[in-house]
mmCIF file of N, CA, C and O in Angstrom:
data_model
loop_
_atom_site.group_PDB
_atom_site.id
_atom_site.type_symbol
_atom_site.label_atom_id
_atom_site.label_comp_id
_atom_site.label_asym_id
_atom_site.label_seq_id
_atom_site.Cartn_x
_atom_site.Cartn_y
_atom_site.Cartn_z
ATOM 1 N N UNK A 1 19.584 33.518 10.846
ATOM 2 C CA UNK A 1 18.397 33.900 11.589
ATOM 3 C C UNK A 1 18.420 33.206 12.949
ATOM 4 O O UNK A 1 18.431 31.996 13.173
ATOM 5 N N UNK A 2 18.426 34.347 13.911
ATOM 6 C CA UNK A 2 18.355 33.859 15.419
ATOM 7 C C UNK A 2 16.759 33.174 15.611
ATOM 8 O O UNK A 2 15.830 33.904 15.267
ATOM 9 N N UNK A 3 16.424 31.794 16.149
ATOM 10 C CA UNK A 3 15.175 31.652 16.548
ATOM 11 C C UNK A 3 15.114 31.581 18.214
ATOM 12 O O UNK A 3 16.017 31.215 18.966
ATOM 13 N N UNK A 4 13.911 31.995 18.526
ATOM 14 C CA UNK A 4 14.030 32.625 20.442
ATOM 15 C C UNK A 4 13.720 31.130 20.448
ATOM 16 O O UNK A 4 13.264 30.349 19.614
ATOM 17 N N UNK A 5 14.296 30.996 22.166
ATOM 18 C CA UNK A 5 13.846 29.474 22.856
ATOM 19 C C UNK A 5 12.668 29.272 22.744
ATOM 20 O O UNK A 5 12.396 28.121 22.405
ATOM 21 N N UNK A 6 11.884 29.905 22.887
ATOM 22 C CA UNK A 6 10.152 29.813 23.274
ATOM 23 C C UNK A 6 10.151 28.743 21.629
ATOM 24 O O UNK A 6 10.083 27.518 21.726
ATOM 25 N N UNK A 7 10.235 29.434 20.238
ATOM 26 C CA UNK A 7 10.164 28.534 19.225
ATOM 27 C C UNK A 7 10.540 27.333 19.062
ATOM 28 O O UNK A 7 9.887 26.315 18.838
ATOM 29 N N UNK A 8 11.628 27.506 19.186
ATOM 30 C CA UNK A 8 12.675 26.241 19.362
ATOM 31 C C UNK A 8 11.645 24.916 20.314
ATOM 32 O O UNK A 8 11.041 23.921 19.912
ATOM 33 N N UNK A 9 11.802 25.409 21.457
ATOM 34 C CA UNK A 9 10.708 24.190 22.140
ATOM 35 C C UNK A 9 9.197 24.145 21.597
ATOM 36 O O UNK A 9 8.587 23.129 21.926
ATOM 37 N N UNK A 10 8.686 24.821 21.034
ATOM 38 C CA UNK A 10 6.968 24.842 20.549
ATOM 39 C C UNK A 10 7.413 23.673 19.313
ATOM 40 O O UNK A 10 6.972 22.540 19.120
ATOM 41 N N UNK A 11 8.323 24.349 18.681
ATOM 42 C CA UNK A 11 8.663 23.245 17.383
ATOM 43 C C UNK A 11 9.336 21.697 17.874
ATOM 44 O O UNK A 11 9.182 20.795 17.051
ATOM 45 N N UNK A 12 10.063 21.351 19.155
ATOM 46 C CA UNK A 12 10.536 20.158 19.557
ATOM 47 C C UNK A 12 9.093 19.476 20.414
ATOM 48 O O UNK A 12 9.034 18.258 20.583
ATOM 49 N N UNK A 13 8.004 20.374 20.901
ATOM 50 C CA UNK A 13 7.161 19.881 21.211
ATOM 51 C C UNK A 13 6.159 19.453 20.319
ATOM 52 O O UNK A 13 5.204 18.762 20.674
ATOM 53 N N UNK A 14 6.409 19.955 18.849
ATOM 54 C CA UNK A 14 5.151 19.425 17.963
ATOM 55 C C UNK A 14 5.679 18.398 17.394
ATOM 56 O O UNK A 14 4.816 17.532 17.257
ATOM 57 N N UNK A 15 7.093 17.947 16.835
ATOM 58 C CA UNK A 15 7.622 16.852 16.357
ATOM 59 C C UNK A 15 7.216 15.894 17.521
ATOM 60 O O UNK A 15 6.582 14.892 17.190
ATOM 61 N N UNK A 16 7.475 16.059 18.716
ATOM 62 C CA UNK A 16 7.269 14.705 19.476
ATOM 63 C C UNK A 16 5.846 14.223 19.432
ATOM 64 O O UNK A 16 5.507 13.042 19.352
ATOM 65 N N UNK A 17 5.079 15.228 19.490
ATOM 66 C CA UNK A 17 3.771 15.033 19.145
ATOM 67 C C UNK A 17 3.126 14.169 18.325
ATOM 68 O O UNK A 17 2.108 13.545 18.625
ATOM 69 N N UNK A 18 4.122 14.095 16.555
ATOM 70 C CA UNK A 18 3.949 13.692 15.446
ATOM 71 C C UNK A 18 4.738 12.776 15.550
ATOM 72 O O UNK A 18 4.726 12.109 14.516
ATOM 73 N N UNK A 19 5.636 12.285 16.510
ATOM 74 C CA UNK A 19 6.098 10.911 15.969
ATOM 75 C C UNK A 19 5.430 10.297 17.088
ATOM 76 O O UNK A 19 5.732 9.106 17.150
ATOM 77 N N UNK A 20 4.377 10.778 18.292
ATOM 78 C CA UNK A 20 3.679 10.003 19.220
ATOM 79 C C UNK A 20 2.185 9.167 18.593
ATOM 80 O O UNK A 20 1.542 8.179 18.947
ATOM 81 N N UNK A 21 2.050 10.434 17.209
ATOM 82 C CA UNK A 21 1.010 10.415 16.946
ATOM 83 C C UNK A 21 0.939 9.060 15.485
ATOM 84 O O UNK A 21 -0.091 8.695 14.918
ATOM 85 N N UNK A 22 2.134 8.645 15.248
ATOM 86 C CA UNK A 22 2.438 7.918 14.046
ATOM 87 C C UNK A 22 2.945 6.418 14.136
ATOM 88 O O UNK A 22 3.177 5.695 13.168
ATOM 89 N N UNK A 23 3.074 6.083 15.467
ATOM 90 C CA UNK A 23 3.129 4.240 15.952
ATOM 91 C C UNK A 23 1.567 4.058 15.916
ATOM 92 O O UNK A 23 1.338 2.873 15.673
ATOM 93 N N UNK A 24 0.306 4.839 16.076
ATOM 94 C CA UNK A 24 -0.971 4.239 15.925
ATOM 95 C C UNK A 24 -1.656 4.467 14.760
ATOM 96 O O UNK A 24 -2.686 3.886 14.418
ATOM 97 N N UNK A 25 -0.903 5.564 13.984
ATOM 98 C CA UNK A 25 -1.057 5.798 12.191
ATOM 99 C C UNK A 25 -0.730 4.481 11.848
ATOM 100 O O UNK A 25 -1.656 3.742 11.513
ATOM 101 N N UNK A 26 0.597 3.982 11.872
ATOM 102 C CA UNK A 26 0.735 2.978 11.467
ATOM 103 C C UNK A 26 -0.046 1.507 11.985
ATOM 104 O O UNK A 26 -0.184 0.641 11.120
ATOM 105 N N UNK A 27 -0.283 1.374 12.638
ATOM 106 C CA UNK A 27 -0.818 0.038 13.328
ATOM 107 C C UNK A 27 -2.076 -0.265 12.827
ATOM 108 O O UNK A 27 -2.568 -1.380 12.649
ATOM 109 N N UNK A 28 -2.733 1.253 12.534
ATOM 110 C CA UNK A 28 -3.930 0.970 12.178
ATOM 111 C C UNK A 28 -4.736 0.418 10.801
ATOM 112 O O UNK A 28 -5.914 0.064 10.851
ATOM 113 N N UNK A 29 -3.963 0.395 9.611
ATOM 114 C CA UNK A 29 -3.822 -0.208 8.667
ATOM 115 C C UNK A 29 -3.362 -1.184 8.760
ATOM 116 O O UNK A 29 -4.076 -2.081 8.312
ATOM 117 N N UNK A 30 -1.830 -1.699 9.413
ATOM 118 C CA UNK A 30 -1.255 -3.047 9.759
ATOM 119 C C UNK A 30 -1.711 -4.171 10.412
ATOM 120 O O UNK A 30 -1.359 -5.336 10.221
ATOM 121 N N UNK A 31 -2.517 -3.743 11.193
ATOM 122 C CA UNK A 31 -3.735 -4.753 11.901
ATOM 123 C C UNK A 31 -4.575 -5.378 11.053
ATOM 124 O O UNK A 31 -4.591 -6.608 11.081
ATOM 125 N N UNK A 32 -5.364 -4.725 10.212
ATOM 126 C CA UNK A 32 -6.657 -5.832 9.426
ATOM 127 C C UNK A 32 -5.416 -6.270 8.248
ATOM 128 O O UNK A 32 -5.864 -7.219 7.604
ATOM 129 N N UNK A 33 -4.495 -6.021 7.927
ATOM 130 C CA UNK A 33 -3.856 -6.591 6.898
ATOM 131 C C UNK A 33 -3.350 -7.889 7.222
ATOM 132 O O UNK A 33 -3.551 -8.918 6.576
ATOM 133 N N UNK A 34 -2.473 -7.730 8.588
ATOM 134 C CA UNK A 34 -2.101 -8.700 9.389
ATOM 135 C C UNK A 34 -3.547 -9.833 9.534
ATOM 136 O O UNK A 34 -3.565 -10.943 9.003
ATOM 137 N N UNK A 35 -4.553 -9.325 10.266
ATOM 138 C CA UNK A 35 -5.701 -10.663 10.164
ATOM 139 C C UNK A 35 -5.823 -11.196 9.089
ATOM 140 O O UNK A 35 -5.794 -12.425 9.021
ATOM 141 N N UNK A 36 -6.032 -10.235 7.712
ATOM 142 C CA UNK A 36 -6.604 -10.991 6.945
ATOM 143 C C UNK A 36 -5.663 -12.010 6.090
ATOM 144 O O UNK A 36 -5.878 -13.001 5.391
ATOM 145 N N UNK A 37 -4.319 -11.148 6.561
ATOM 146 C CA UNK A 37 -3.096 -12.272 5.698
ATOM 147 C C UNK A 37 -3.179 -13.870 6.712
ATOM 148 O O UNK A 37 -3.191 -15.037 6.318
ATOM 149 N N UNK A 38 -3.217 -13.391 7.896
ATOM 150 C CA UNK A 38 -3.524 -15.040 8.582
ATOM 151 C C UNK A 38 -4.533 -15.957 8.231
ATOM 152 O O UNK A 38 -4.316 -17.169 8.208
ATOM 153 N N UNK A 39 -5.493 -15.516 7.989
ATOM 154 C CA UNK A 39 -6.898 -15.522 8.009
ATOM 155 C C UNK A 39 -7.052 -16.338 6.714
ATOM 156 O O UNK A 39 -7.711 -17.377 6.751
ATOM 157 N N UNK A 40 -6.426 -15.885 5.470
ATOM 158 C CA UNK A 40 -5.923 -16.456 4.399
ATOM 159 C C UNK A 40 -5.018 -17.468 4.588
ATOM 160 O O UNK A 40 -5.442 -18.541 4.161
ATOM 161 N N UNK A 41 -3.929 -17.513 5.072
ATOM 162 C CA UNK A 41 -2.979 -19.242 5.211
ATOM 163 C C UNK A 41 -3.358 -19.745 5.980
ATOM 164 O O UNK A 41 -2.706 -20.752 6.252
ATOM 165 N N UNK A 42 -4.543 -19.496 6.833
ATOM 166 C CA UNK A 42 -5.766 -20.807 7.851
ATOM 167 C C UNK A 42 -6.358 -21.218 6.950
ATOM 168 O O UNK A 42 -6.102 -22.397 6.703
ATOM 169 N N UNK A 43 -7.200 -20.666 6.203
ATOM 170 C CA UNK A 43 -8.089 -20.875 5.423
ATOM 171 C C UNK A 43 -9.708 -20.718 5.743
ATOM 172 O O UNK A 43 -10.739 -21.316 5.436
ATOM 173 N N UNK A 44 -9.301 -19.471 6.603
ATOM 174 C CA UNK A 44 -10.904 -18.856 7.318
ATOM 175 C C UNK A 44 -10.568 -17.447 6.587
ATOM 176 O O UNK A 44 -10.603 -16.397 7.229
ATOM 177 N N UNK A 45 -10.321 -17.475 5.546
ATOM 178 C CA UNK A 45 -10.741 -16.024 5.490
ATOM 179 C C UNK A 45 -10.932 -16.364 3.757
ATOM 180 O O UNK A 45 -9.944 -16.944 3.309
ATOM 181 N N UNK A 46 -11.836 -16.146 2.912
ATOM 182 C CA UNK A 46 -12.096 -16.254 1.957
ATOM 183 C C UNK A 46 -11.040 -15.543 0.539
ATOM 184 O O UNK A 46 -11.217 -14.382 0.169
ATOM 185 N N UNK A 47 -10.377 -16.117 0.131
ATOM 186 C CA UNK A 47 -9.643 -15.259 -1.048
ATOM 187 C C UNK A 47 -10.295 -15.106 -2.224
ATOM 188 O O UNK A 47 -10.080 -15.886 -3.152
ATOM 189 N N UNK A 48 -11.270 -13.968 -2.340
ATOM 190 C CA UNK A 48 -11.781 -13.338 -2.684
ATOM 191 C C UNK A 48 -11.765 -11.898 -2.959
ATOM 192 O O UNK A 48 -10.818 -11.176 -2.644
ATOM 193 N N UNK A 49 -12.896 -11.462 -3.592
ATOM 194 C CA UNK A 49 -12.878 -10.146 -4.557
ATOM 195 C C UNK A 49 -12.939 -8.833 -2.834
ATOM 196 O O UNK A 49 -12.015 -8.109 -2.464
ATOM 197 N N UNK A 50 -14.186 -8.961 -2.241
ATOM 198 C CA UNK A 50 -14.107 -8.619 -1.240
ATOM 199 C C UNK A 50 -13.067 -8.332 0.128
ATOM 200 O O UNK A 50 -13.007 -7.311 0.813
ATOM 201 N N UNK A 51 -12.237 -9.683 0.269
ATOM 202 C CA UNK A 51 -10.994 -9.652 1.159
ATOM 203 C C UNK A 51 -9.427 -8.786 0.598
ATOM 204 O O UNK A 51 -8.425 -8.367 1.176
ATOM 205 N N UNK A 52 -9.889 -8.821 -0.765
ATOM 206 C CA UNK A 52 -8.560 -8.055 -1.538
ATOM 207 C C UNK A 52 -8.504 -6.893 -1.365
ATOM 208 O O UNK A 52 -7.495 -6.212 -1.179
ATOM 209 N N UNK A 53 -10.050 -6.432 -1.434
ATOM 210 C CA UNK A 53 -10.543 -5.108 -1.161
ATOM 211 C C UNK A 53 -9.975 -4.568 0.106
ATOM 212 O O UNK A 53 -9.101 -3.703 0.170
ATOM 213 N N UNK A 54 -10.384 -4.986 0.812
ATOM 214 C CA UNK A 54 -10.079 -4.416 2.299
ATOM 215 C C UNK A 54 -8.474 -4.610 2.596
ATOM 216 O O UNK A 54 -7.981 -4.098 3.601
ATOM 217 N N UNK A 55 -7.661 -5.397 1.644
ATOM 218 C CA UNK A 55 -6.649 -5.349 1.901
ATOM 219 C C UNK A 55 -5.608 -4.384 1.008
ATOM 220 O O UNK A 55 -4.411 -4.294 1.280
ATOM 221 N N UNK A 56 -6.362 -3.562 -0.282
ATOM 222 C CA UNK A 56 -5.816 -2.753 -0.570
ATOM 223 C C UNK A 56 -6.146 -1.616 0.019
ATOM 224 O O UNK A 56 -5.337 -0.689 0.043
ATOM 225 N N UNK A 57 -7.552 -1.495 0.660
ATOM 226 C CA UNK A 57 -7.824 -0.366 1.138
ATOM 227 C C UNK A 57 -6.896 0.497 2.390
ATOM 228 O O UNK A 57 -6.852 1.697 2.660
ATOM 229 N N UNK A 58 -5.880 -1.246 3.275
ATOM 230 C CA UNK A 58 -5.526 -0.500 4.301
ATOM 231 C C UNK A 58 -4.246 -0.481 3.097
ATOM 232 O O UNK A 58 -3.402 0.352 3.424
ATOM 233 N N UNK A 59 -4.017 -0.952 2.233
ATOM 234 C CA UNK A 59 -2.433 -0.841 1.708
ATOM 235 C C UNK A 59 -2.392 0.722 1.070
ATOM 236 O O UNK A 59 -1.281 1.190 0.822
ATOM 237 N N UNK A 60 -3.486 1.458 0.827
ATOM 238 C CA UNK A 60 -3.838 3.049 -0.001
ATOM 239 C C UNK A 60 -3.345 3.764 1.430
ATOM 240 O O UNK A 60 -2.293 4.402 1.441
ATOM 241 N N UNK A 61 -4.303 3.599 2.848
ATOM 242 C CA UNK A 61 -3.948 4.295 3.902
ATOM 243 C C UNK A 61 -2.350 4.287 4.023
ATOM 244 O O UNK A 61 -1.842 5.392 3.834
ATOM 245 N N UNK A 62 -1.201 2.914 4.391
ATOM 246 C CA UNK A 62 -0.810 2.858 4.350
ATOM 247 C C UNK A 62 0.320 3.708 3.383
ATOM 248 O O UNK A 62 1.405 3.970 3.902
ATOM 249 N N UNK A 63 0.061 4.131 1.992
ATOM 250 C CA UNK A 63 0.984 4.752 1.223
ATOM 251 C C UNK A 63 0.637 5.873 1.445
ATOM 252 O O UNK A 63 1.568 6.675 1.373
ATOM 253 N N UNK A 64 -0.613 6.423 1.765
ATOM 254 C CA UNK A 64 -0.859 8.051 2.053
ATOM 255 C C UNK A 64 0.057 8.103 3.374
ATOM 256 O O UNK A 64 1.211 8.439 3.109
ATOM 257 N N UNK A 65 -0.158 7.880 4.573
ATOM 258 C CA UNK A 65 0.429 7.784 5.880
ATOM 259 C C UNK A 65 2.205 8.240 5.344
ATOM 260 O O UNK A 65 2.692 9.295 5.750
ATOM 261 N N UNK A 66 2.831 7.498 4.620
ATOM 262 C CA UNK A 66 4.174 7.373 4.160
ATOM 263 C C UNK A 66 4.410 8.726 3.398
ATOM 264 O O UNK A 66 5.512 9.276 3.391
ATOM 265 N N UNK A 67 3.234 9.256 2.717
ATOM 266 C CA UNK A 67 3.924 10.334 1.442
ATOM 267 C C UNK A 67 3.519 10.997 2.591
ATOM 268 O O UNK A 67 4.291 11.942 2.425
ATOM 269 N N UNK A 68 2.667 11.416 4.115
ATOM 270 C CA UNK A 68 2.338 12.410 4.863
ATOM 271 C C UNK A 68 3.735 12.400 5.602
ATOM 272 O O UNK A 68 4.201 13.523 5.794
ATOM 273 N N UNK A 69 4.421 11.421 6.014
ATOM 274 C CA UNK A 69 5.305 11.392 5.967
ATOM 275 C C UNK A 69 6.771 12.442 5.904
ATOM 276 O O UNK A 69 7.368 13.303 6.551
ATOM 277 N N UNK A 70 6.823 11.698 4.686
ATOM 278 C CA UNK A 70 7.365 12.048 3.447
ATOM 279 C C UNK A 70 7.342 13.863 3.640
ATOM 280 O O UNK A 70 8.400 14.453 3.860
ATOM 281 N N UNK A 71 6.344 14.430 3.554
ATOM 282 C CA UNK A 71 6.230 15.738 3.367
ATOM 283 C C UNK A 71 6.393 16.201 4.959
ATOM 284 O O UNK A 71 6.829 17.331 5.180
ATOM 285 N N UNK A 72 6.112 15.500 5.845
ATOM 286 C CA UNK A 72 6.546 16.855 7.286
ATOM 287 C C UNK A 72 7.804 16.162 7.600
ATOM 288 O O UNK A 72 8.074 16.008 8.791
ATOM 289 N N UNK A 73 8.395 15.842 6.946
ATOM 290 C CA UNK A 73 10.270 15.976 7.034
ATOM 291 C C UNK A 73 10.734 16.388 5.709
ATOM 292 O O UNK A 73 11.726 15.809 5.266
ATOM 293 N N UNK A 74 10.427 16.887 5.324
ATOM 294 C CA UNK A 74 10.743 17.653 4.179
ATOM 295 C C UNK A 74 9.932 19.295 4.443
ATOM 296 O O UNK A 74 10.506 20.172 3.798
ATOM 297 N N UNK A 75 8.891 19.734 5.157
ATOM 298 C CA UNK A 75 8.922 20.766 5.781
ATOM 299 C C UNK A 75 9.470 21.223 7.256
ATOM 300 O O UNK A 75 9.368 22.257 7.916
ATOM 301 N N UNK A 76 10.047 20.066 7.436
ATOM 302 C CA UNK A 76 11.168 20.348 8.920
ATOM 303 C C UNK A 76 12.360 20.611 8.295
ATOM 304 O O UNK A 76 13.245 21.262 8.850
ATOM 305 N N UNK A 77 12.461 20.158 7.180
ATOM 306 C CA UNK A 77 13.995 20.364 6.765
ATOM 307 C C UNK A 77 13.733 21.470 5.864
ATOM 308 O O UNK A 77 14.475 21.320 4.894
ATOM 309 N N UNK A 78 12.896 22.696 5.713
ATOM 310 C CA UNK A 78 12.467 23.905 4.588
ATOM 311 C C UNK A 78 12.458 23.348 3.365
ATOM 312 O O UNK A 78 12.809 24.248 2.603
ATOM 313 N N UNK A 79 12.271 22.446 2.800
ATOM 314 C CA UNK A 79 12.238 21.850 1.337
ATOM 315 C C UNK A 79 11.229 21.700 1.087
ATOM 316 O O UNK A 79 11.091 20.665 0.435
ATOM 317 N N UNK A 80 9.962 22.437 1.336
ATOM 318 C CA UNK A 80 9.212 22.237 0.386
ATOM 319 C C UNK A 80 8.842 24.292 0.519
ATOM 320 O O UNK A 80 9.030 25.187 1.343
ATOM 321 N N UNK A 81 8.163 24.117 -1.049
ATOM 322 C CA UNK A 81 7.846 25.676 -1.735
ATOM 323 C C UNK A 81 6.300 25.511 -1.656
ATOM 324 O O UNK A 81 5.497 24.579 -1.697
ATOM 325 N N UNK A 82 6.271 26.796 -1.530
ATOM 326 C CA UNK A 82 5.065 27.234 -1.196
ATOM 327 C C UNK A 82 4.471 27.852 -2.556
ATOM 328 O O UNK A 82 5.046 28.825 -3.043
ATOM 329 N N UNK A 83 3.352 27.321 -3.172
ATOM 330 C CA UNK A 83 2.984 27.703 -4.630
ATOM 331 C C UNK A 83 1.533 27.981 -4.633
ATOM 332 O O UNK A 83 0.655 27.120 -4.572
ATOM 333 N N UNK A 84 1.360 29.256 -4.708
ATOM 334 C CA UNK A 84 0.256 30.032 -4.543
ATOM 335 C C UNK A 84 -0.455 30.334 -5.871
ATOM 336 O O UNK A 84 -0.089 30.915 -6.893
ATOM 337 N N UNK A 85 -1.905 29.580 -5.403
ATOM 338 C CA UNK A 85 -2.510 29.975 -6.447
ATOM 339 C C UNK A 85 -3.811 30.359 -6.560
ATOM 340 O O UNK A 85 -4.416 29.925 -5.580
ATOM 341 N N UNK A 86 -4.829 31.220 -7.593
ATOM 342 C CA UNK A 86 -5.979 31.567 -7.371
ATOM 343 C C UNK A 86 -7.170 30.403 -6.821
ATOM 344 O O UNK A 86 -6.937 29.251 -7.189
ATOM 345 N N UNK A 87 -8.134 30.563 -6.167
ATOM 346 C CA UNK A 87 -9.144 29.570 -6.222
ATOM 347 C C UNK A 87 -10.114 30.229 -5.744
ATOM 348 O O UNK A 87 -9.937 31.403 -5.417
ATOM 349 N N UNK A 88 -11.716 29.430 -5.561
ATOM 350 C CA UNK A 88 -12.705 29.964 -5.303
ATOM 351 C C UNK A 88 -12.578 29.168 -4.191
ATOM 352 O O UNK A 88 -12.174 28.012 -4.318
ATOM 353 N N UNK A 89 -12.888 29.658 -3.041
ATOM 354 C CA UNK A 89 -13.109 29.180 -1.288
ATOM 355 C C UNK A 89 -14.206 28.202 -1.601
ATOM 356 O O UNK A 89 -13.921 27.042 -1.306
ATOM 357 N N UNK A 90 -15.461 28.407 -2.158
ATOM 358 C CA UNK A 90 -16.493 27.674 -2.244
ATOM 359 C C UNK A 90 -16.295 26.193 -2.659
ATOM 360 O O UNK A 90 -16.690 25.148 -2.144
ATOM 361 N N UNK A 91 -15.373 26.515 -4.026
ATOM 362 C CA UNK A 91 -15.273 24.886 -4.537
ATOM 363 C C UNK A 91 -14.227 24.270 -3.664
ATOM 364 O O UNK A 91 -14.152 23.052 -3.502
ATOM 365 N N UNK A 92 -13.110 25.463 -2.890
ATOM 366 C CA UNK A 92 -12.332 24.732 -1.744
ATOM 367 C C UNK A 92 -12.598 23.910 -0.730
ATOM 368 O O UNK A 92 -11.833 23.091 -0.221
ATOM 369 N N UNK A 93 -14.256 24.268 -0.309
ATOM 370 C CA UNK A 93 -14.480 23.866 0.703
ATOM 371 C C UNK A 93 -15.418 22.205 0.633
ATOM 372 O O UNK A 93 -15.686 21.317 1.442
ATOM 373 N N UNK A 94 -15.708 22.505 -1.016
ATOM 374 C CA UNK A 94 -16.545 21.327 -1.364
ATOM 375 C C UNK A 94 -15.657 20.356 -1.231
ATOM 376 O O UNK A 94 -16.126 19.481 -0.503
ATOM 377 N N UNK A 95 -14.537 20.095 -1.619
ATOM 378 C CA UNK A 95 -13.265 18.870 -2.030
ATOM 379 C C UNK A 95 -13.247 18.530 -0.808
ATOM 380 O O UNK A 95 -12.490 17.637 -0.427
#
């Protein structure tokens, strides 16, 4: 399959896009993890039920970010299937 130039660049312009868009994906979880891990070997930051919290919370962002990842290089490379299935729009839109 021939793809025209026009595609070719729309698609090299959206990857750059997505890896412009993924040094501040990442940072942004890595930052309060980073404080609070300092914050902890000072001994200004309480090791506690609360501080764990917020430090798994950016570690969840963190693994979603990776499997999002994960999946738009694996739809740059056609590997992933497309699996169609019935649903109601309504309860689609609730989730």
């Amino acid at each position: 399959m021939v793809v025209p130039r026009w595609a070719r660049s729309a698609a090299g312009a959206a990857r750059s896009r997505v890896r412009s868009d993924l040094a501040p994906a990442v940072r942004t979880p890595l930052a309060p993890l980073e404080v609070y891990l300092v914050g902890l070997e000072d001994g200004v930051v309480a090791d506690d039920a609360a501080s764990r919290e917020v430090m798994r919370t950016q570690l969840r962002r963190l693994r979603r970010l990776a499997t999002d990842v994960r999946e738009v290089a694996a739809a740059e490379e056609d590997a992933l299937t497309l699996q169609l299935a019935p649903c109601n729009p309504t309860e689609l839109v609730r989730t």
